[in-house]
Amino acid sequence: MPMTHTTDIKEEYAYILDFLPTGHAEDTRPIHLRKPLAQALGAEHFILLELSVKEGARVEIESKVFVGKGERDIVKHVEKRLKYDELTPSAKVELPYIIEKIVRENEAKYVEFFNTAQPITTRLHMLELLPGIGKKMMWAIIDERKKGKFRSFAEIEARIKGLHHPEKLIAKRIEQEIQDEQLKYRMFAR
């Protein structure tokens, strides 16, 4: 189930990775002409966004903000999509924590991935795209899920010997998909 990079996908909510009260440092215009910006990560499709922030709005790092259609309280508008390399150093540091937070908040969705992951080719399975999962671990997961669906990360960890913190494996894969736009198989980030 490889996913393609599409531009028509929109985010409803995003998490703030960094706030730039006077815009980008390399903006040479006088301070009064610059506008406050935020760098954010979409909560559903993990799209990196640059947001124009309403004047006087209080912006907190890690806060969830509405970026969808309609009245927004903090975000004036979505400026553009960002590439990983365009993130500020602070945003890059924040990114893994926010990804893991999103994965934990949507546990059922990502546990279901372990229940339904399929082969991509005759030699490669979706589970093997998770960091640290090789053939042996993949087969252990497949054999165990035949006995019954997984219901939580804790249950996955309890039933699969040697598999620790499945939520971190998902989060790490999402981070890889965000960082590398040339990645052949995309399961989570668009």
Coordinates of N, CA and C in Angstrom, one line a residue:
M1 N 0.8 -1.2 0.0 CA 0.0 0.0 0.0 C 0.9 1.3 0.0
P2 N 1.8 1.4 -0.9 CA 2.7 2.6 -1.0 C 1.8 3.8 -1.3
M3 N 2.1 4.9 -0.7 CA 1.4 6.1 -0.9 C 2.2 7.1 -1.7
T4 N 1.5 7.8 -2.5 CA 2.2 8.8 -3.3 C 2.1 10.2 -2.7
H5 N 3.0 11.1 -3.1 CA 3.0 12.4 -2.5 C 2.0 13.2 -3.3
T6 N 0.9 13.6 -2.6 CA -0.2 14.4 -3.3 C -0.3 15.8 -2.6
T7 N -0.6 16.8 -3.5 CA -0.7 18.1 -2.9 C -2.2 18.5 -2.6
D8 N -3.2 17.7 -3.0 CA -4.5 18.0 -2.7 C -5.0 17.6 -1.3
I9 N -4.1 16.9 -0.6 CA -4.4 16.5 0.8 C -4.3 17.7 1.7
K10 N -5.3 17.9 2.6 CA -5.2 19.1 3.5 C -5.3 18.6 4.9
E11 N -4.7 19.3 5.8 CA -4.7 19.1 7.2 C -5.8 19.9 7.9
E12 N -6.5 19.3 8.9 CA -7.4 20.1 9.7 C -6.8 20.7 10.9
Y13 N -5.8 20.0 11.5 CA -5.1 20.4 12.7 C -3.6 20.2 12.5
A14 N -2.9 21.0 13.2 CA -1.4 20.9 13.2 C -0.8 21.2 14.5
Y15 N 0.3 20.7 14.8 CA 1.0 20.9 16.1 C 2.2 21.9 15.8
I16 N 2.3 22.9 16.6 CA 3.4 23.9 16.5 C 4.7 23.3 16.8
L17 N 5.7 23.4 15.9 CA 7.0 22.9 16.1 C 7.9 24.1 16.6
D18 N 7.7 25.3 16.0 CA 8.5 26.4 16.3 C 7.7 27.7 16.0
F19 N 7.9 28.7 16.8 CA 7.2 30.0 16.6 C 8.3 31.1 16.3
L20 N 8.1 31.8 15.2 CA 9.0 32.9 14.8 C 8.3 34.2 14.9
P21 N 8.3 34.9 16.1 CA 7.5 36.1 16.2 C 7.8 37.2 15.2
T22 N 9.0 37.2 14.7 CA 9.3 38.3 13.7 C 9.7 37.6 12.4
G23 N 9.1 36.5 12.1 CA 9.4 35.8 10.8 C 10.8 35.2 10.8
H24 N 11.2 34.9 9.6 CA 12.5 34.2 9.4 C 13.7 35.2 9.7
A25 N 14.7 34.7 10.3 CA 15.9 35.5 10.6 C 16.5 36.1 9.4
E26 N 16.5 35.4 8.2 CA 17.1 35.9 7.0 C 16.2 37.0 6.3
D27 N 15.0 37.2 6.8 CA 14.2 38.3 6.3 C 14.9 39.6 6.6
T28 N 15.2 40.4 5.5 CA 16.0 41.6 5.7 C 15.1 42.9 5.8
R29 N 13.8 42.7 5.7 CA 12.9 43.8 5.9 C 12.9 44.3 7.3
P30 N 12.5 45.6 7.5 CA 12.5 46.1 8.9 C 11.5 45.3 9.7
I31 N 11.7 45.2 11.0 CA 11.0 44.4 11.9 C 9.5 44.6 11.8
H32 N 9.1 45.9 11.7 CA 7.6 46.2 11.7 C 6.9 45.7 10.4
L33 N 7.7 45.3 9.4 CA 7.1 44.8 8.2 C 7.0 43.3 8.2
R34 N 7.7 42.7 9.1 CA 7.7 41.2 9.1 C 6.5 40.7 9.8
K35 N 6.1 39.5 9.5 CA 4.9 38.9 10.1 C 5.3 37.7 11.0
P36 N 4.5 37.4 12.0 CA 4.8 36.2 12.8 C 4.5 35.0 12.1
L37 N 5.4 34.0 12.2 CA 5.2 32.7 11.5 C 5.4 31.6 12.5
A38 N 4.8 30.4 12.1 CA 5.0 29.2 12.9 C 5.3 28.1 11.9
Q39 N 6.1 27.2 12.4 CA 6.3 25.9 11.6 C 5.6 24.9 12.4
A40 N 4.8 24.0 11.6 CA 3.9 23.1 12.3 C 3.9 21.7 11.5
L41 N 3.4 20.7 12.2 CA 3.3 19.4 11.6 C 1.8 19.0 11.6
G42 N 1.3 18.7 10.5 CA -0.1 18.2 10.3 C -0.4 17.0 11.2
A43 N -1.5 17.0 11.9 CA -1.9 16.0 12.8 C -2.3 14.7 12.1
E44 N -2.8 14.7 10.9 CA -3.3 13.6 10.2 C -2.4 13.0 9.2
H45 N -1.8 13.8 8.3 CA -1.0 13.3 7.2 C 0.5 13.6 7.4
F46 N 0.9 14.3 8.5 CA 2.3 14.6 8.8 C 2.9 15.5 7.8
I47 N 2.1 16.5 7.3 CA 2.6 17.5 6.3 C 3.2 18.6 7.1
L48 N 4.4 19.0 6.7 CA 5.1 20.1 7.4 C 4.5 21.4 6.8
L49 N 4.1 22.3 7.6 CA 3.5 23.6 7.2 C 4.2 24.8 7.8
E50 N 4.1 25.9 7.0 CA 4.5 27.2 7.5 C 3.2 28.0 7.6
L51 N 3.0 28.5 8.8 CA 1.7 29.2 9.1 C 1.9 30.7 9.4
S52 N 1.1 31.5 8.8 CA 1.0 32.9 9.2 C 0.1 33.0 10.4
V53 N 0.7 33.6 11.5 CA 0.0 33.7 12.7 C -0.7 35.0 12.9
K54 N -1.9 35.0 13.5 CA -2.7 36.3 13.7 C -1.9 37.1 14.7
E55 N -1.9 38.4 14.4 CA -1.2 39.4 15.3 C -1.8 39.3 16.7
G56 N -0.9 39.2 17.7 CA -1.2 39.1 19.1 C -1.7 37.7 19.6
A57 N -1.8 36.8 18.7 CA -2.2 35.4 19.1 C -1.1 34.8 19.9
R58 N -1.5 34.1 20.9 CA -0.5 33.4 21.8 C -0.2 32.0 21.2
V59 N 1.0 31.8 20.9 CA 1.4 30.5 20.2 C 2.3 29.7 21.2
E60 N 2.0 28.5 21.5 CA 2.8 27.7 22.3 C 3.3 26.5 21.5
I61 N 4.6 26.2 21.7 CA 5.2 25.1 21.1 C 4.5 23.8 21.6
E62 N 4.3 22.9 20.7 CA 3.6 21.6 21.0 C 2.1 21.8 21.0
S63 N 1.5 23.0 20.9 CA 0.1 23.1 21.0 C -0.6 22.7 19.6
K64 N -1.8 22.3 19.7 CA -2.6 21.8 18.5 C -3.4 23.0 18.1
V65 N -3.3 23.4 16.8 CA -4.0 24.5 16.3 C -4.9 24.1 15.1
F66 N -6.0 24.8 14.9 CA -6.9 24.5 13.7 C -6.3 25.2 12.5
V67 N -6.1 24.4 11.4 CA -5.6 25.0 10.1 C -6.6 24.7 9.0
G68 N -7.7 24.1 9.3 CA -8.7 23.7 8.3 C -9.5 24.9 7.8
K69 N -10.5 24.6 6.9 CA -11.4 25.7 6.4 C -12.3 26.2 7.5
G70 N -12.5 27.5 7.5 CA -13.4 28.1 8.5 C -12.6 29.1 9.4
E71 N -13.3 29.6 10.4 CA -12.7 30.5 11.3 C -11.6 29.9 12.2
R72 N -10.5 30.5 12.2 CA -9.3 30.0 12.9 C -9.0 31.0 14.0
D73 N -8.6 30.5 15.2 CA -8.3 31.4 16.3 C -6.9 31.9 16.3
I74 N -5.9 31.1 15.9 CA -4.5 31.5 16.0 C -3.9 31.7 14.6
V75 N -4.2 30.8 13.7 CA -3.6 30.8 12.4 C -4.4 31.8 11.4
K76 N -3.6 32.7 10.8 CA -4.2 33.6 9.8 C -4.4 32.8 8.5
H77 N -3.4 32.2 8.0 CA -3.5 31.3 6.9 C -2.2 30.4 6.8
V78 N -2.4 29.3 6.0 CA -1.3 28.4 5.7 C -0.5 29.0 4.6
E79 N 0.8 29.3 4.9 CA 1.6 30.0 3.9 C 2.0 29.0 2.8
K80 N 2.6 27.8 3.2 CA 3.1 26.8 2.3 C 3.4 25.5 3.0
R81 N 3.6 24.5 2.2 CA 4.2 23.3 2.7 C 5.7 23.5 2.8
L82 N 6.3 22.8 3.8 CA 7.7 22.9 4.0 C 8.4 21.6 3.7
K83 N 9.6 21.6 3.4 CA 10.5 20.4 3.3 C 11.2 20.3 4.6
Y84 N 11.6 19.1 5.0 CA 12.3 18.9 6.3 C 13.5 19.9 6.4
D85 N 14.3 20.1 5.3 CA 15.4 20.9 5.4 C 15.1 22.4 5.6
E86 N 13.9 22.8 5.4 CA 13.4 24.2 5.7 C 13.1 24.4 7.1
L87 N 13.0 23.4 7.9 CA 12.6 23.6 9.3 C 13.8 24.3 10.1
T88 N 13.4 25.0 11.1 CA 14.4 25.7 11.9 C 15.1 24.6 12.8
P89 N 16.3 24.8 13.3 CA 16.9 23.8 14.2 C 15.9 23.4 15.4
S90 N 15.3 24.4 15.9 CA 14.3 24.1 17.0 C 13.2 23.2 16.6
A91 N 12.7 23.4 15.4 CA 11.6 22.6 14.9 C 12.0 21.2 14.7
K92 N 13.3 21.0 14.2 CA 13.8 19.7 13.9 C 14.0 18.9 15.3
V93 N 14.3 19.6 16.3 CA 14.5 19.0 17.6 C 13.1 18.6 18.2
E94 N 12.1 19.4 17.9 CA 10.7 19.2 18.4 C 10.0 18.0 17.7
L95 N 10.3 17.9 16.4 CA 9.6 17.0 15.5 C 9.4 15.6 16.0
P96 N 10.5 14.9 16.5 CA 10.3 13.5 17.0 C 9.3 13.4 18.1
Y97 N 9.3 14.4 19.0 CA 8.4 14.3 20.2 C 6.9 14.5 19.7
I98 N 6.7 15.4 18.8 CA 5.4 15.7 18.3 C 4.8 14.4 17.5
I99 N 5.7 13.8 16.7 CA 5.3 12.6 16.0 C 4.8 11.6 17.0
E100 N 5.7 11.3 18.0 CA 5.3 10.3 19.0 C 4.0 10.7 19.7
K101 N 3.8 11.9 20.0 CA 2.6 12.4 20.7 C 1.4 12.1 19.8
I102 N 1.5 12.3 18.5 CA 0.4 12.1 17.6 C 0.1 10.6 17.5
V103 N 1.2 9.8 17.5 CA 1.0 8.3 17.4 C 0.3 7.8 18.7
R104 N 0.7 8.3 19.8 CA 0.1 7.8 21.1 C -1.4 8.3 21.2
E105 N -1.7 9.5 20.7 CA -3.0 10.0 20.7 C -4.0 9.2 19.8
N106 N -3.4 8.6 18.8 CA -4.1 7.8 17.8 C -3.8 6.4 17.8
E107 N -3.6 5.8 19.1 CA -3.1 4.5 19.3 C -3.9 3.5 18.5
A108 N -5.2 3.5 18.5 CA -6.0 2.5 17.8 C -5.7 2.4 16.3
K109 N -5.5 3.6 15.7 CA -5.1 3.7 14.2 C -3.8 3.0 14.0
Y110 N -2.8 3.2 14.8 CA -1.5 2.6 14.5 C -1.4 1.2 15.0
V111 N -2.2 0.8 16.0 CA -2.2 -0.6 16.4 C -2.9 -1.4 15.2
E112 N -3.9 -0.8 14.6 CA -4.5 -1.5 13.4 C -3.5 -1.7 12.3
F113 N -2.5 -0.9 12.2 CA -1.5 -1.1 11.2 C -0.8 -2.5 11.4
F114 N -0.5 -2.8 12.7 CA 0.1 -4.1 13.0 C -0.9 -5.2 12.7
N115 N -2.2 -5.0 12.8 CA -3.2 -6.0 12.5 C -3.4 -6.2 11.0
T116 N -3.2 -5.2 10.2 CA -3.5 -5.3 8.8 C -2.4 -5.1 7.8
A117 N -1.2 -4.9 8.2 CA 0.0 -4.7 7.3 C 0.1 -5.9 6.4
Q118 N 0.3 -5.6 5.1 CA 0.4 -6.6 4.1 C 1.8 -6.6 3.4
P119 N 2.0 -7.7 2.6 CA 3.2 -7.7 1.8 C 3.2 -6.5 0.7
I120 N 4.3 -5.9 0.4 CA 4.4 -4.9 -0.6 C 4.8 -5.6 -1.9
T121 N 5.8 -6.5 -1.8 CA 6.3 -7.3 -2.9 C 6.4 -8.7 -2.4
T122 N 6.9 -9.6 -3.3 CA 7.1 -11.0 -2.8 C 8.2 -11.1 -1.8
R123 N 9.1 -10.1 -1.8 CA 10.2 -10.1 -0.8 C 10.2 -9.1 0.3
L124 N 9.2 -8.2 0.2 CA 9.2 -7.1 1.2 C 7.8 -6.9 1.8
H125 N 7.7 -6.9 3.1 CA 6.4 -6.7 3.8 C 6.4 -5.3 4.5
M126 N 5.2 -4.7 4.6 CA 5.1 -3.4 5.2 C 5.7 -3.3 6.6
L127 N 5.5 -4.4 7.4 CA 6.1 -4.4 8.7 C 7.6 -4.3 8.7
E128 N 8.3 -4.7 7.7 CA 9.7 -4.6 7.6 C 10.2 -3.2 7.3
L129 N 9.3 -2.3 7.0 CA 9.7 -0.9 6.8 C 9.8 -0.2 8.1
L130 N 9.3 -0.8 9.2 CA 9.5 -0.2 10.5 C 10.9 -0.5 11.0
P131 N 11.6 0.5 11.5 CA 13.0 0.4 11.9 C 13.1 -0.8 12.9
G132 N 14.1 -1.6 12.7 CA 14.4 -2.7 13.7 C 13.6 -4.0 13.5
I133 N 12.6 -4.0 12.5 CA 11.9 -5.2 12.2 C 12.4 -5.9 11.0
G134 N 12.9 -7.1 11.2 CA 13.4 -7.9 10.1 C 12.4 -9.0 9.9
K135 N 12.9 -10.0 9.1 CA 12.0 -11.1 8.7 C 11.5 -11.9 9.9
K136 N 12.4 -12.2 10.9 CA 12.0 -13.0 12.0 C 11.0 -12.3 12.9
M137 N 11.1 -11.0 13.1 CA 10.2 -10.2 13.9 C 8.9 -10.1 13.1
M138 N 9.0 -9.9 11.8 CA 7.8 -9.8 11.0 C 6.9 -11.0 11.1
W139 N 7.6 -12.2 11.0 CA 6.8 -13.5 11.1 C 6.2 -13.7 12.5
A140 N 7.0 -13.2 13.5 CA 6.4 -13.3 14.9 C 5.1 -12.5 15.0
I141 N 5.1 -11.3 14.4 CA 3.9 -10.4 14.5 C 2.8 -11.1 13.7
I142 N 3.1 -11.6 12.5 CA 2.0 -12.2 11.6 C 1.5 -13.4 12.3
D143 N 2.3 -14.3 12.9 CA 1.8 -15.5 13.6 C 1.0 -15.1 14.8
E144 N 1.4 -14.1 15.5 CA 0.7 -13.7 16.7 C -0.7 -13.1 16.4
R145 N -0.7 -12.3 15.4 CA -2.0 -11.7 15.0 C -3.0 -12.7 14.5
K146 N -2.6 -13.8 14.0 CA -3.5 -14.9 13.6 C -4.3 -15.4 14.8
K147 N -3.7 -15.3 16.0 CA -4.3 -15.8 17.2 C -5.4 -14.8 17.7
G148 N -5.3 -13.6 17.2 CA -6.3 -12.6 17.6 C -5.7 -11.2 17.4
K149 N -6.6 -10.2 17.1 CA -6.1 -8.9 16.8 C -5.4 -8.2 18.0
F150 N -4.5 -7.4 17.7 CA -3.9 -6.6 18.8 C -4.8 -5.5 19.1
R151 N -4.9 -5.1 20.4 CA -5.8 -4.0 20.8 C -5.1 -2.8 21.4
S152 N -3.8 -2.9 21.6 CA -3.0 -1.8 22.2 C -1.6 -2.0 21.9
F153 N -0.8 -0.9 22.1 CA 0.7 -1.0 22.0 C 1.2 -1.9 23.1
A154 N 0.6 -1.8 24.3 CA 1.1 -2.6 25.4 C 0.8 -4.1 25.1
E155 N -0.3 -4.4 24.5 CA -0.6 -5.8 24.1 C 0.4 -6.4 23.0
I156 N 0.7 -5.5 22.1 CA 1.7 -5.9 21.0 C 3.0 -6.2 21.7
E157 N 3.5 -5.4 22.6 CA 4.7 -5.5 23.3 C 4.7 -6.8 24.2
A158 N 3.6 -7.1 24.8 CA 3.4 -8.3 25.7 C 3.4 -9.6 24.9
R159 N 2.8 -9.5 23.7 CA 2.7 -10.8 22.9 C 3.8 -11.1 22.0
I160 N 4.6 -10.1 21.6 CA 5.7 -10.3 20.7 C 7.0 -10.1 21.5
K161 N 7.7 -11.3 21.7 CA 9.0 -11.3 22.4 C 10.0 -10.5 21.6
G162 N 10.6 -9.6 22.3 CA 11.7 -8.8 21.7 C 11.3 -7.5 21.0
L163 N 9.9 -7.3 21.0 CA 9.4 -6.1 20.3 C 9.1 -5.1 21.5
H164 N 9.9 -4.0 21.5 CA 9.7 -3.0 22.6 C 9.3 -1.7 22.0
H165 N 8.3 -1.0 22.7 CA 7.8 0.3 22.3 C 7.4 0.4 20.8
P166 N 6.4 -0.4 20.4 CA 5.9 -0.4 19.0 C 5.6 1.0 18.5
E167 N 5.1 1.9 19.5 CA 4.7 3.3 19.1 C 6.0 4.0 18.7
K168 N 7.1 3.7 19.2 CA 8.4 4.4 18.8 C 8.8 4.0 17.4
L169 N 8.6 2.7 17.1 CA 8.9 2.2 15.7 C 8.1 2.9 14.7
I170 N 6.8 3.1 15.0 CA 5.9 3.8 14.0 C 6.4 5.2 13.9
A171 N 6.6 5.9 15.1 CA 7.1 7.3 15.1 C 8.4 7.5 14.3
K172 N 9.3 6.5 14.5 CA 10.6 6.6 13.8 C 10.4 6.5 12.3
R173 N 9.5 5.6 11.9 CA 9.2 5.4 10.4 C 8.6 6.7 9.9
I174 N 7.7 7.3 10.6 CA 7.0 8.5 10.1 C 8.1 9.6 10.0
E175 N 9.0 9.7 10.9 CA 10.1 10.7 10.9 C 10.9 10.5 9.6
Q176 N 11.3 9.2 9.3 CA 12.0 8.9 8.1 C 11.3 9.4 6.9
E177 N 10.0 9.1 6.8 CA 9.2 9.5 5.7 C 9.1 11.0 5.5
I178 N 9.1 11.7 6.6 CA 9.1 13.2 6.5 C 10.5 13.7 6.1
Q179 N 11.5 13.1 6.6 CA 12.9 13.6 6.2 C 13.3 13.3 4.8
D180 N 12.9 12.1 4.3 CA 13.4 11.7 3.0 C 12.2 11.6 2.0
E181 N 12.1 12.7 1.1 CA 11.1 12.7 0.1 C 11.2 11.7 -1.0
Q182 N 12.4 11.1 -1.1 CA 12.7 10.2 -2.2 C 12.4 8.7 -1.7
L183 N 12.0 8.6 -0.5 CA 11.7 7.2 0.0 C 10.7 6.6 -0.9
K184 N 11.0 5.3 -1.3 CA 10.1 4.6 -2.2 C 8.7 4.3 -1.7
Y185 N 8.7 3.8 -0.4 CA 7.4 3.4 0.1 C 7.0 4.3 1.3
R186 N 5.8 4.9 1.2 CA 5.3 5.8 2.2 C 4.0 5.2 2.7
M187 N 4.0 5.0 4.0 CA 2.8 4.4 4.7 C 2.0 5.4 5.5
F188 N 2.7 6.5 6.0 CA 2.1 7.3 7.0 C 2.1 8.8 6.6
A189 N 3.3 9.3 6.2 CA 3.4 10.7 5.8 C 3.1 11.0 4.4
R190 N 2.5 12.1 4.1 CA 2.1 12.4 2.7 C 3.0 13.5 2.1

